[in-house]
mmCIF file of C-alpha atoms in Angstrom:
data_model
loop_
_atom_site.group_PDB
_atom_site.id
_atom_site.type_symbol
_atom_site.label_atom_id
_atom_site.label_comp_id
_atom_site.label_asym_id
_atom_site.label_seq_id
_atom_site.Cartn_x
_atom_site.Cartn_y
_atom_site.Cartn_z
ATOM 1 C CA LEU A 1304 14.336 -46.043 -51.231
ATOM 2 C CA HIS A 1305 12.916 -49.204 -49.321
ATOM 3 C CA GLN A 1306 9.922 -47.893 -48.416
ATOM 4 C CA GLY A 1307 9.369 -46.311 -51.913
ATOM 5 C CA GLY A 1308 9.909 -49.803 -53.475
ATOM 6 C CA GLU A 1309 12.950 -48.977 -55.378
ATOM 7 C CA LEU A 1310 15.213 -51.441 -53.298
ATOM 8 C CA ARG A 1311 14.169 -55.010 -52.622
ATOM 9 C CA ALA A 1312 14.170 -56.405 -49.166
ATOM 10 C CA ASN A 1313 17.716 -57.145 -47.674
ATOM 11 C CA THR A 1314 19.339 -55.140 -49.824
ATOM 12 C CA TYR A 1315 22.300 -52.731 -48.822
ATOM 13 C CA LEU A 1316 23.883 -49.762 -50.128
ATOM 14 C CA LEU A 1317 27.569 -49.048 -49.935
ATOM 15 C CA ASP A 1318 28.979 -45.809 -50.878
ATOM 16 C CA THR A 1319 32.096 -46.762 -52.669
ATOM 17 C CA THR A 1320 33.496 -43.328 -52.885
ATOM 18 C CA THR A 1321 33.618 -42.898 -49.558
ATOM 19 C CA MET A 1322 35.119 -46.197 -49.096
ATOM 20 C CA THR A 1323 38.014 -45.279 -50.931
ATOM 21 C CA ALA A 1324 38.344 -41.894 -49.300
ATOM 22 C CA ASN A 1325 38.315 -43.752 -45.913
ATOM 23 C CA THR A 1326 40.697 -46.396 -47.184
ATOM 24 C CA ARG A 1327 42.914 -43.583 -48.144
ATOM 25 C CA VAL A 1328 42.919 -42.081 -44.676
ATOM 26 C CA ILE A 1329 43.502 -45.310 -42.968
ATOM 27 C CA ARG A 1330 46.255 -46.229 -45.280
ATOM 28 C CA ALA A 1331 48.139 -42.696 -44.634
ATOM 29 C CA GLU A 1332 48.241 -43.279 -41.210
ATOM 30 C CA ALA A 1333 49.208 -46.688 -41.287
ATOM 31 C CA ASP A 1334 52.054 -45.671 -43.172
ATOM 32 C CA ARG A 1335 53.055 -43.234 -40.726
ATOM 33 C CA LEU A 1336 53.219 -45.662 -37.953
ATOM 34 C CA GLY A 1337 55.161 -48.422 -40.056
ATOM 35 C CA LEU A 1338 52.275 -50.701 -39.900
ATOM 36 C CA SER A 1339 50.967 -53.095 -42.751
ATOM 37 C CA LEU A 1340 47.303 -53.431 -43.409
ATOM 38 C CA TYR A 1341 44.806 -56.201 -44.377
ATOM 39 C CA ALA A 1342 40.902 -55.311 -45.442
ATOM 40 C CA MET A 1343 38.608 -57.183 -43.612
ATOM 41 C CA ALA A 1344 36.370 -58.066 -46.568
ATOM 42 C CA LYS A 1345 33.552 -59.875 -44.632
ATOM 43 C CA GLN A 1346 32.358 -56.585 -42.829
ATOM 44 C CA PHE A 1347 31.036 -55.599 -46.245
ATOM 45 C CA GLY A 1348 29.594 -58.719 -47.549
ATOM 46 C CA ARG A 1349 32.750 -59.395 -49.731
ATOM 47 C CA ASN A 1350 31.032 -57.265 -52.157
ATOM 48 C CA ARG A 1351 33.172 -56.926 -55.447
ATOM 49 C CA ASP A 1352 32.848 -53.338 -55.828
ATOM 50 C CA GLY A 1353 33.704 -52.678 -52.441
ATOM 51 C CA CYS A 1354 36.609 -54.641 -52.481
ATOM 52 C CA ASP A 1355 37.621 -52.547 -55.777
ATOM 53 C CA ALA A 1356 37.099 -49.440 -53.955
ATOM 54 C CA VAL A 1357 39.124 -50.564 -51.310
ATOM 55 C CA VAL A 1358 41.993 -51.515 -53.688
ATOM 56 C CA GLU A 1359 41.352 -47.997 -55.432
ATOM 57 C CA GLY A 1360 42.135 -46.469 -52.075
ATOM 58 C CA GLY A 1361 45.721 -48.079 -51.747
ATOM 59 C CA LEU A 1362 44.639 -51.283 -49.815
ATOM 60 C CA GLY A 1363 45.320 -54.354 -51.953
ATOM 61 C CA ALA A 1364 45.077 -57.561 -49.852
ATOM 62 C CA CYS A 1365 42.512 -58.979 -47.608
ATOM 63 C CA VAL A 1366 41.969 -61.449 -45.131
ATOM 64 C CA ALA A 1367 39.862 -64.388 -46.194
ATOM 65 C CA VAL A 1368 38.548 -65.878 -43.020
ATOM 66 C CA ASP A 1369 37.390 -69.051 -44.680
ATOM 67 C CA ILE A 1370 37.079 -70.355 -48.048
ATOM 68 C CA GLN A 1371 34.115 -68.509 -49.399
ATOM 69 C CA CYS A 1372 35.666 -65.483 -48.518
ATOM 70 C CA ARG A 1373 38.666 -66.161 -50.793
ATOM 71 C CA GLU A 1374 36.346 -67.299 -53.262
ATOM 72 C CA ALA A 1375 34.344 -64.046 -53.356
ATOM 73 C CA VAL A 1376 37.313 -61.550 -53.212
ATOM 74 C CA ARG A 1377 38.837 -63.231 -56.244
ATOM 75 C CA ARG A 1378 36.060 -62.143 -58.118
ATOM 76 C CA SER A 1379 37.429 -58.580 -57.836
ATOM 77 C CA HIS A 1380 40.680 -56.978 -58.176
ATOM 78 C CA MET A 1381 41.805 -57.350 -54.756
ATOM 79 C CA ARG A 1382 44.175 -59.912 -53.724
ATOM 80 C CA VAL A 1383 44.248 -62.702 -50.820
ATOM 81 C CA GLY A 1384 46.450 -61.905 -48.227
ATOM 82 C CA HIS A 1385 45.883 -63.768 -45.516
ATOM 83 C CA VAL A 1386 44.050 -67.143 -45.092
ATOM 84 C CA GLY A 1387 42.780 -69.264 -41.970
ATOM 85 C CA HIS A 1388 42.561 -66.071 -39.767
ATOM 86 C CA LEU A 1389 39.624 -67.135 -38.131
ATOM 87 C CA VAL A 1390 38.984 -70.712 -39.314
ATOM 88 C CA GLN A 1391 41.261 -73.422 -40.727
ATOM 89 C CA PRO A 1392 41.250 -74.525 -43.676
ATOM 90 C CA HIS A 1393 39.237 -77.495 -43.856
ATOM 91 C CA ARG A 1394 40.140 -80.951 -45.490
ATOM 92 C CA GLY A 1395 40.008 -80.994 -48.862
ATOM 93 C CA ALA A 1396 40.427 -77.138 -49.271
ATOM 94 C CA GLU A 1397 44.320 -77.192 -49.597
ATOM 95 C CA GLU A 1398 44.578 -76.777 -53.231
ATOM 96 C CA ALA A 1399 42.168 -74.265 -53.606
ATOM 97 C CA VAL A 1400 44.243 -72.225 -50.845
ATOM 98 C CA MET A 1401 47.287 -72.758 -52.980
ATOM 99 C CA ALA A 1402 45.816 -71.427 -55.873
ATOM 100 C CA ALA A 1403 44.921 -68.345 -54.350
ATOM 101 C CA ARG A 1404 48.812 -67.526 -53.844
ATOM 102 C CA PRO A 1405 47.866 -66.037 -50.167
ATOM 103 C CA GLU A 1406 50.460 -63.947 -48.534
ATOM 104 C CA VAL A 1407 50.391 -65.793 -45.401
ATOM 105 C CA VAL A 1408 48.034 -69.013 -44.010
ATOM 106 C CA SER A 1409 47.426 -68.997 -40.284
ATOM 107 C CA VAL A 1410 48.155 -72.349 -38.542
ATOM 108 C CA PHE A 1411 46.871 -73.744 -35.424
ATOM 109 C CA HIS A 1412 47.888 -77.345 -35.471
ATOM 110 C CA GLN A 1413 50.672 -79.385 -36.933
ATOM 111 C CA ASP A 1414 48.407 -81.750 -38.937
ATOM 112 C CA VAL A 1415 46.819 -78.699 -40.752
ATOM 113 C CA ALA A 1416 50.406 -77.418 -41.413
ATOM 114 C CA GLN A 1417 51.159 -81.137 -43.004
ATOM 115 C CA ARG A 1418 48.142 -80.935 -45.278
ATOM 116 C CA LEU A 1419 49.063 -77.505 -46.517
ATOM 117 C CA GLY A 1420 52.745 -78.270 -46.695
ATOM 118 C CA ALA A 1421 51.887 -81.481 -49.099
ATOM 119 C CA ALA A 1422 49.363 -78.801 -51.159
ATOM 120 C CA ALA A 1423 52.524 -76.372 -51.359
ATOM 121 C CA VAL A 1424 54.977 -79.191 -52.514
ATOM 122 C CA ARG A 1425 52.320 -80.394 -55.153
ATOM 123 C CA ALA A 1426 51.717 -76.562 -56.496
ATOM 124 C CA GLY A 1427 55.401 -76.067 -56.522
ATOM 125 C CA VAL A 1428 55.407 -73.293 -53.827
ATOM 126 C CA GLU A 1429 56.855 -72.296 -50.699
ATOM 127 C CA GLN A 1430 54.126 -71.054 -48.564
ATOM 128 C CA ALA A 1431 54.435 -68.684 -45.527
ATOM 129 C CA VAL A 1432 52.653 -69.440 -42.509
ATOM 130 C CA LEU A 1433 51.634 -67.594 -39.378
ATOM 131 C CA LEU A 1434 51.885 -69.627 -35.897
ATOM 132 C CA ARG A 1435 48.636 -69.047 -34.070
ATOM 133 C CA VAL A 1436 50.089 -68.320 -30.553
ATOM 134 C CA VAL A 1437 48.294 -69.178 -27.151
ATOM 135 C CA ALA A 1438 49.161 -68.240 -23.682
ATOM 136 C CA PRO A 1439 47.421 -68.522 -20.165
ATOM 137 C CA GLY A 1440 45.028 -65.249 -19.991
ATOM 138 C CA ASP A 1441 44.665 -64.893 -23.475
ATOM 139 C CA ARG A 1442 40.720 -64.160 -24.737
ATOM 140 C CA PHE A 1443 39.381 -65.984 -27.659
ATOM 141 C CA TYR A 1444 35.567 -65.979 -28.871
ATOM 142 C CA PHE A 1445 33.877 -69.355 -28.377
ATOM 143 C CA GLY A 1446 34.710 -71.872 -31.046
ATOM 144 C CA HIS A 1447 38.050 -69.689 -32.152
ATOM 145 C CA GLY A 1448 40.560 -71.536 -29.789
ATOM 146 C CA GLY A 1449 43.364 -73.701 -30.734
ATOM 147 C CA GLY A 1450 47.227 -72.544 -31.386
ATOM 148 C CA PHE A 1451 50.595 -72.946 -30.151
ATOM 149 C CA PRO A 1452 51.695 -72.745 -26.864
ATOM 150 C CA LEU A 1453 53.732 -69.705 -26.376
ATOM 151 C CA ASP A 1454 56.006 -71.921 -23.798
ATOM 152 C CA ASP A 1455 57.408 -74.039 -26.617
ATOM 153 C CA ILE A 1456 56.812 -71.497 -29.675
ATOM 154 C CA GLU A 1457 60.469 -71.913 -30.814
ATOM 155 C CA GLY A 1458 60.073 -76.043 -30.945
ATOM 156 C CA ALA A 1459 56.556 -75.439 -32.842
ATOM 157 C CA ALA A 1460 58.131 -73.432 -35.111
ATOM 158 C CA ALA A 1461 61.125 -75.759 -35.612
ATOM 159 C CA ARG A 1462 58.543 -78.356 -36.352
ATOM 160 C CA ILE A 1463 56.422 -76.353 -39.105
ATOM 161 C CA GLU A 1464 59.402 -75.060 -40.726
ATOM 162 C CA GLY A 1465 60.463 -78.702 -41.105
ATOM 163 C CA ILE A 1466 57.464 -79.587 -43.360
ATOM 164 C CA ASP A 1467 58.454 -79.308 -46.653
ATOM 165 C CA GLY A 1468 56.585 -76.524 -48.620
ATOM 166 C CA LEU A 1469 56.071 -74.327 -45.638
ATOM 167 C CA ARG A 1470 58.355 -71.481 -43.887
ATOM 168 C CA VAL A 1471 57.412 -69.736 -40.970
ATOM 169 C CA ALA A 1472 57.031 -66.307 -41.243
ATOM 170 C CA GLY A 1473 55.387 -64.801 -38.451
ATOM 171 C CA VAL A 1474 52.866 -65.235 -35.596
ATOM 172 C CA VAL A 1475 48.939 -63.943 -35.007
ATOM 173 C CA SER A 1476 46.539 -63.977 -32.581
ATOM 174 C CA PHE A 1477 42.909 -62.661 -32.221
ATOM 175 C CA PRO A 1478 41.558 -60.377 -30.609
ATOM 176 C CA ALA A 1479 44.571 -58.084 -29.958
ATOM 177 C CA LEU A 1480 42.449 -55.220 -29.635
ATOM 178 C CA LEU A 1481 38.606 -54.925 -28.386
ATOM 179 C CA ALA A 1482 36.214 -52.001 -28.267
ATOM 180 C CA ASP A 1483 35.788 -50.731 -24.754
ATOM 181 C CA ALA A 1484 31.933 -50.015 -24.296
ATOM 182 C CA GLU A 1485 31.987 -47.895 -21.253
ATOM 183 C CA ASN A 1486 34.970 -45.847 -22.193
ATOM 184 C CA ARG A 1487 34.354 -45.570 -25.855
ATOM 185 C CA ARG A 1488 37.884 -46.647 -27.005
ATOM 186 C CA LEU A 1489 40.168 -49.588 -28.164
ATOM 187 C CA VAL A 1490 42.099 -51.422 -25.582
ATOM 188 C CA THR A 1491 44.391 -54.099 -26.017
ATOM 189 C CA THR A 1492 43.843 -57.651 -24.861
ATOM 190 C CA PRO A 1493 46.368 -60.109 -23.290
ATOM 191 C CA ASN A 1494 46.917 -61.746 -27.033
ATOM 192 C CA LEU A 1495 48.869 -58.494 -28.190
ATOM 193 C CA ALA A 1496 51.515 -59.047 -25.525
ATOM 194 C CA THR A 1497 51.631 -62.907 -26.360
ATOM 195 C CA VAL A 1498 52.102 -62.420 -29.987
ATOM 196 C CA VAL A 1499 54.391 -59.708 -29.558
ATOM 197 C CA ASP A 1500 56.545 -61.817 -27.159
ATOM 198 C CA ALA A 1501 56.270 -65.015 -29.497
ATOM 199 C CA GLY A 1502 57.815 -62.744 -32.469
ATOM 200 C CA GLU A 1503 60.663 -61.370 -30.611
ATOM 201 C CA ARG A 1504 61.468 -65.019 -29.121
ATOM 202 C CA LEU A 1505 61.549 -66.488 -32.546
ATOM 203 C CA ARG A 1506 63.671 -63.631 -34.084
ATOM 204 C CA ARG A 1507 66.088 -64.525 -31.257
ATOM 205 C CA ALA A 1508 66.104 -68.225 -32.224
ATOM 206 C CA GLY A 1509 66.691 -67.193 -35.830
ATOM 207 C CA PHE A 1510 63.741 -67.294 -37.564
ATOM 208 C CA GLU A 1511 62.802 -64.480 -40.202
ATOM 209 C CA ILE A 1512 59.630 -63.109 -38.586
ATOM 210 C CA GLU A 1513 58.093 -60.844 -40.980
ATOM 211 C CA GLN A 1514 54.479 -60.595 -39.504
ATOM 212 C CA VAL A 1515 53.200 -59.868 -36.098
ATOM 213 C CA ASN A 1516 49.922 -60.220 -37.037
ATOM 214 C CA ALA A 1517 47.595 -58.517 -34.244
ATOM 215 C CA PRO A 1518 43.993 -57.996 -35.630
ATOM 216 C CA GLY A 1519 41.019 -56.700 -33.714
ATOM 217 C CA THR A 1520 38.077 -54.500 -33.557
ATOM 218 C CA THR A 1521 37.284 -53.558 -37.145
ATOM 219 C CA SER A 1522 33.873 -52.220 -37.548
#
């Protein structure tokens, strides 16, 4: 189609029927395993029709890895589920985050949490947040570092929970799974053990942990 001039350069095609069918398969397996899912809309350009195809397949909320992702997804029927997964909401974007009514927002630092809490109070909402947890040996991509140390996760959760407008709902890290090119299979990283440990510790400390969020390779 490109060579025949029917598609312009830098154009890609999405088979939305197959996207819907694939989503149904993935959703059914997640349900069987007792897992919850967020779509990663950036993997298909945050395309509105692609988002709607995934929603039709039974997966209604996505990860908005940055504010631009949030804006693009909101043009579709998909909900914004998780904000701040890779990039923290930048200064001045807090109102936009609250306007999207995300299920959870990841926080890497107390200063970011303070700004989000103030915006939540102004919006009249209580925002659930996930604490990005780090421990020695965890793996991160360049520019994706930051988070609350595992050895004081209870103290960090108490400090964040003490911010008006916020509620600690879970923990998160990335990447928890990566493709092993040699063995051609997914393998866990140390990050997975870190977030599982953090979630268990916070539950024992009395926090209502709803998510142990452990994303990895998605395409």
